[in-house]
mmCIF file of C-alpha atoms in Angstrom:
data_model
loop_
_atom_site.group_PDB
_atom_site.id
_atom_site.type_symbol
_atom_site.label_atom_id
_atom_site.label_comp_id
_atom_site.label_asym_id
_atom_site.label_seq_id
_atom_site.Cartn_x
_atom_site.Cartn_y
_atom_site.Cartn_z
ATOM 1 C CA UNK A 1 8.430 -8.924 1.609
ATOM 2 C CA UNK A 2 10.978 -7.608 -0.608
ATOM 3 C CA UNK A 3 10.208 -8.625 -4.601
ATOM 4 C CA UNK A 4 11.951 -8.113 -7.614
ATOM 5 C CA UNK A 5 11.317 -9.770 -11.290
ATOM 6 C CA UNK A 6 13.133 -12.071 -12.866
ATOM 7 C CA UNK A 7 13.677 -13.495 -16.707
ATOM 8 C CA UNK A 8 11.257 -16.706 -17.441
ATOM 9 C CA UNK A 9 10.895 -18.561 -20.521
ATOM 10 C CA UNK A 10 7.495 -20.429 -20.528
ATOM 11 C CA UNK A 11 4.003 -19.895 -21.772
ATOM 12 C CA UNK A 12 2.407 -18.262 -18.143
ATOM 13 C CA UNK A 13 5.303 -15.661 -18.192
ATOM 14 C CA UNK A 14 4.295 -12.238 -19.202
ATOM 15 C CA UNK A 15 6.261 -11.659 -22.671
ATOM 16 C CA UNK A 16 8.231 -8.508 -23.374
ATOM 17 C CA UNK A 17 8.821 -8.352 -26.923
ATOM 18 C CA UNK A 18 11.874 -6.217 -27.323
ATOM 19 C CA UNK A 19 13.701 -7.484 -30.987
ATOM 20 C CA UNK A 20 13.914 -11.325 -30.075
ATOM 21 C CA UNK A 21 11.992 -11.393 -26.808
ATOM 22 C CA UNK A 22 12.287 -11.643 -23.462
ATOM 23 C CA UNK A 23 9.733 -12.843 -21.142
ATOM 24 C CA UNK A 24 9.420 -11.858 -17.286
ATOM 25 C CA UNK A 25 8.516 -13.738 -14.461
ATOM 26 C CA UNK A 26 6.751 -11.367 -12.919
ATOM 27 C CA UNK A 27 7.493 -10.723 -9.423
ATOM 28 C CA UNK A 28 9.113 -13.076 -7.179
ATOM 29 C CA UNK A 29 10.639 -13.295 -3.413
ATOM 30 C CA UNK A 30 14.320 -12.412 -2.899
ATOM 31 C CA UNK A 31 16.702 -12.566 -0.335
ATOM 32 C CA UNK A 32 18.271 -9.092 0.705
ATOM 33 C CA UNK A 33 21.319 -7.774 -1.689
ATOM 34 C CA UNK A 34 24.297 -6.737 -0.612
ATOM 35 C CA UNK A 35 24.774 -3.258 0.456
ATOM 36 C CA UNK A 36 27.581 -2.552 -1.735
ATOM 37 C CA UNK A 37 25.485 -4.074 -4.327
ATOM 38 C CA UNK A 38 22.616 -2.187 -3.837
ATOM 39 C CA UNK A 39 24.712 1.088 -4.794
ATOM 40 C CA UNK A 40 25.484 0.184 -8.039
ATOM 41 C CA UNK A 41 23.189 1.333 -10.926
ATOM 42 C CA UNK A 42 21.677 -0.851 -13.781
ATOM 43 C CA UNK A 43 22.734 0.586 -16.942
ATOM 44 C CA UNK A 44 23.576 1.931 -19.548
ATOM 45 C CA UNK A 45 26.164 -0.908 -20.095
ATOM 46 C CA UNK A 46 25.480 -2.930 -17.283
ATOM 47 C CA UNK A 47 25.295 -3.717 -13.669
ATOM 48 C CA UNK A 48 28.875 -2.837 -12.031
ATOM 49 C CA UNK A 49 31.506 -4.780 -13.352
ATOM 50 C CA UNK A 50 29.208 -7.297 -15.412
ATOM 51 C CA UNK A 51 28.461 -5.303 -18.423
ATOM 52 C CA UNK A 52 26.059 -6.386 -21.771
ATOM 53 C CA UNK A 53 28.299 -8.389 -24.613
ATOM 54 C CA UNK A 54 30.584 -9.938 -22.327
ATOM 55 C CA UNK A 55 31.571 -13.287 -23.262
ATOM 56 C CA UNK A 56 30.400 -16.036 -20.430
ATOM 57 C CA UNK A 57 34.189 -16.326 -19.459
ATOM 58 C CA UNK A 58 34.374 -12.341 -18.889
ATOM 59 C CA UNK A 59 31.069 -12.523 -16.706
ATOM 60 C CA UNK A 60 31.833 -15.266 -14.543
ATOM 61 C CA UNK A 61 35.694 -13.680 -14.044
ATOM 62 C CA UNK A 62 33.563 -10.819 -12.286
ATOM 63 C CA UNK A 63 32.672 -13.106 -9.682
ATOM 64 C CA UNK A 64 29.106 -11.781 -9.538
ATOM 65 C CA UNK A 65 26.979 -14.699 -11.093
ATOM 66 C CA UNK A 66 26.091 -18.425 -10.515
ATOM 67 C CA UNK A 67 25.367 -20.926 -12.955
ATOM 68 C CA UNK A 68 21.729 -22.086 -12.965
ATOM 69 C CA UNK A 69 19.770 -24.914 -14.276
ATOM 70 C CA UNK A 70 16.351 -24.029 -15.805
ATOM 71 C CA UNK A 71 14.192 -26.049 -17.331
ATOM 72 C CA UNK A 72 13.314 -23.734 -20.278
ATOM 73 C CA UNK A 73 13.436 -23.734 -24.044
ATOM 74 C CA UNK A 74 16.535 -21.863 -24.711
ATOM 75 C CA UNK A 75 20.018 -21.636 -26.322
ATOM 76 C CA UNK A 76 21.515 -19.538 -23.806
ATOM 77 C CA UNK A 77 22.771 -20.185 -20.531
ATOM 78 C CA UNK A 78 20.958 -19.127 -17.276
ATOM 79 C CA UNK A 79 22.540 -17.208 -14.240
ATOM 80 C CA UNK A 80 21.819 -15.427 -11.058
ATOM 81 C CA UNK A 81 23.799 -12.810 -9.270
ATOM 82 C CA UNK A 82 25.105 -14.046 -6.296
ATOM 83 C CA UNK A 83 23.306 -11.218 -4.188
ATOM 84 C CA UNK A 84 19.959 -11.998 -6.198
ATOM 85 C CA UNK A 85 18.722 -16.245 -6.498
ATOM 86 C CA UNK A 86 15.735 -16.696 -7.921
ATOM 87 C CA UNK A 87 13.894 -19.805 -7.218
ATOM 88 C CA UNK A 88 12.317 -22.382 -9.868
ATOM 89 C CA UNK A 89 12.856 -21.597 -13.892
ATOM 90 C CA UNK A 90 13.677 -17.792 -12.907
ATOM 91 C CA UNK A 91 16.660 -16.623 -13.634
ATOM 92 C CA UNK A 92 18.293 -13.343 -13.406
ATOM 93 C CA UNK A 93 20.869 -13.387 -16.233
ATOM 94 C CA UNK A 94 20.902 -14.749 -19.771
ATOM 95 C CA UNK A 95 24.609 -15.399 -21.665
ATOM 96 C CA UNK A 96 24.185 -16.153 -25.389
ATOM 97 C CA UNK A 97 27.144 -17.920 -26.974
ATOM 98 C CA UNK A 98 27.127 -15.314 -29.877
ATOM 99 C CA UNK A 99 26.238 -12.209 -28.127
ATOM 100 C CA UNK A 100 27.470 -12.605 -24.765
ATOM 101 C CA UNK A 101 25.147 -11.236 -21.624
ATOM 102 C CA UNK A 102 22.023 -10.039 -23.222
ATOM 103 C CA UNK A 103 19.903 -9.593 -20.005
ATOM 104 C CA UNK A 104 20.630 -8.610 -16.370
ATOM 105 C CA UNK A 105 17.898 -8.493 -14.309
ATOM 106 C CA UNK A 106 18.143 -5.590 -11.632
ATOM 107 C CA UNK A 107 18.726 -6.740 -7.898
ATOM 108 C CA UNK A 108 17.039 -5.188 -4.801
ATOM 109 C CA UNK A 109 16.541 -1.869 -4.950
ATOM 110 C CA UNK A 110 19.275 -1.053 -7.559
ATOM 111 C CA UNK A 111 18.443 2.078 -9.634
ATOM 112 C CA UNK A 112 18.822 3.065 -12.927
ATOM 113 C CA UNK A 113 21.189 6.298 -13.463
ATOM 114 C CA UNK A 114 18.063 8.509 -14.072
ATOM 115 C CA UNK A 115 17.170 6.862 -10.214
ATOM 116 C CA UNK A 116 14.485 4.793 -11.401
ATOM 117 C CA UNK A 117 14.065 1.239 -9.440
ATOM 118 C CA UNK A 118 11.387 -1.032 -7.362
ATOM 119 C CA UNK A 119 9.515 1.831 -5.533
ATOM 120 C CA UNK A 120 9.163 4.429 -8.112
ATOM 121 C CA UNK A 121 6.032 5.786 -9.013
ATOM 122 C CA UNK A 122 4.775 5.746 -12.714
ATOM 123 C CA UNK A 123 4.755 9.741 -12.911
ATOM 124 C CA UNK A 124 8.485 9.466 -11.844
ATOM 125 C CA UNK A 125 9.251 6.669 -14.466
ATOM 126 C CA UNK A 126 7.338 8.920 -17.213
ATOM 127 C CA UNK A 127 9.318 11.753 -15.648
ATOM 128 C CA UNK A 128 12.575 9.793 -16.263
ATOM 129 C CA UNK A 129 11.839 8.291 -19.607
ATOM 130 C CA UNK A 130 9.269 10.069 -21.387
ATOM 131 C CA UNK A 131 9.443 8.191 -24.468
ATOM 132 C CA UNK A 132 7.982 5.271 -22.865
ATOM 133 C CA UNK A 133 6.749 2.307 -24.970
ATOM 134 C CA UNK A 134 3.510 0.292 -23.491
ATOM 135 C CA UNK A 135 1.528 -2.633 -24.660
ATOM 136 C CA UNK A 136 -0.662 -4.737 -22.562
ATOM 137 C CA UNK A 137 0.997 -7.830 -23.365
ATOM 138 C CA UNK A 138 4.608 -6.747 -23.498
ATOM 139 C CA UNK A 139 5.045 -4.186 -20.467
ATOM 140 C CA UNK A 140 6.532 -1.214 -20.188
ATOM 141 C CA UNK A 141 9.750 -0.288 -21.947
ATOM 142 C CA UNK A 142 12.219 2.137 -22.873
ATOM 143 C CA UNK A 143 15.324 2.651 -24.727
ATOM 144 C CA UNK A 144 18.530 3.064 -22.586
ATOM 145 C CA UNK A 145 20.004 6.672 -22.606
ATOM 146 C CA UNK A 146 23.155 6.735 -23.401
ATOM 147 C CA UNK A 147 23.031 3.188 -24.785
ATOM 148 C CA UNK A 148 20.589 2.795 -28.018
ATOM 149 C CA UNK A 149 21.531 -0.858 -28.196
ATOM 150 C CA UNK A 150 19.676 -1.932 -24.781
ATOM 151 C CA UNK A 151 16.344 -1.147 -23.434
ATOM 152 C CA UNK A 152 14.841 -1.140 -19.957
ATOM 153 C CA UNK A 153 11.948 -3.617 -19.105
ATOM 154 C CA UNK A 154 9.893 -2.209 -16.498
ATOM 155 C CA UNK A 155 7.484 -4.262 -14.409
ATOM 156 C CA UNK A 156 5.252 -1.958 -12.876
ATOM 157 C CA UNK A 157 2.400 -3.028 -10.515
ATOM 158 C CA UNK A 158 -0.549 -0.955 -9.187
ATOM 159 C CA UNK A 159 1.385 2.333 -10.412
ATOM 160 C CA UNK A 160 4.641 1.594 -9.012
ATOM 161 C CA UNK A 161 7.809 0.218 -10.423
ATOM 162 C CA UNK A 162 8.549 -3.492 -9.018
ATOM 163 C CA UNK A 163 11.704 -4.347 -10.969
ATOM 164 C CA UNK A 164 13.964 -3.433 -13.758
ATOM 165 C CA UNK A 165 15.660 -5.331 -16.690
ATOM 166 C CA UNK A 166 18.637 -4.303 -18.572
ATOM 167 C CA UNK A 167 18.417 -5.982 -22.091
ATOM 168 C CA UNK A 168 20.452 -5.952 -25.299
ATOM 169 C CA UNK A 169 17.444 -4.948 -27.479
ATOM 170 C CA UNK A 170 18.768 -7.098 -30.585
ATOM 171 C CA UNK A 171 19.529 -10.320 -29.143
ATOM 172 C CA UNK A 172 19.247 -14.355 -30.313
ATOM 173 C CA UNK A 173 18.702 -15.784 -26.861
ATOM 174 C CA UNK A 174 14.936 -15.569 -25.654
ATOM 175 C CA UNK A 175 12.269 -16.233 -28.239
#
């Protein structure tokens, strides 16, 4: 079964506190992403034509996202990528009215420009991001090379990356 991570707001979720704090839902089953989408990279500024900081209207205009209603205490709009839908109160993308797109969950087997994505080992992750920060409560994260305003959150299980999220580090959306 293929797995990836999604963003979620809730007490039972794993909290990745970067600036305003983002919450990870963990591992969730997903459908296969389209082959063209899997060739795109996540970062340093976005995923394909979807970029951090885009307004909601700009993000919708990419044709890559679909609105989602979630039952969670957030002031932000929740979306999924059309090629990566999440169940329940999980969402793959959050958009703040003030800051635009603040998070993008990497779909399928998408990788960072440094080649890290689902299936990468802990050793590969550390080699690609030597300045990784880790906290038992918050997870594993690193500043995005080439974009000091963003961070990657890496969900690691059994010494293997199972998901990657690109997040605007100083955001007002997720607490």
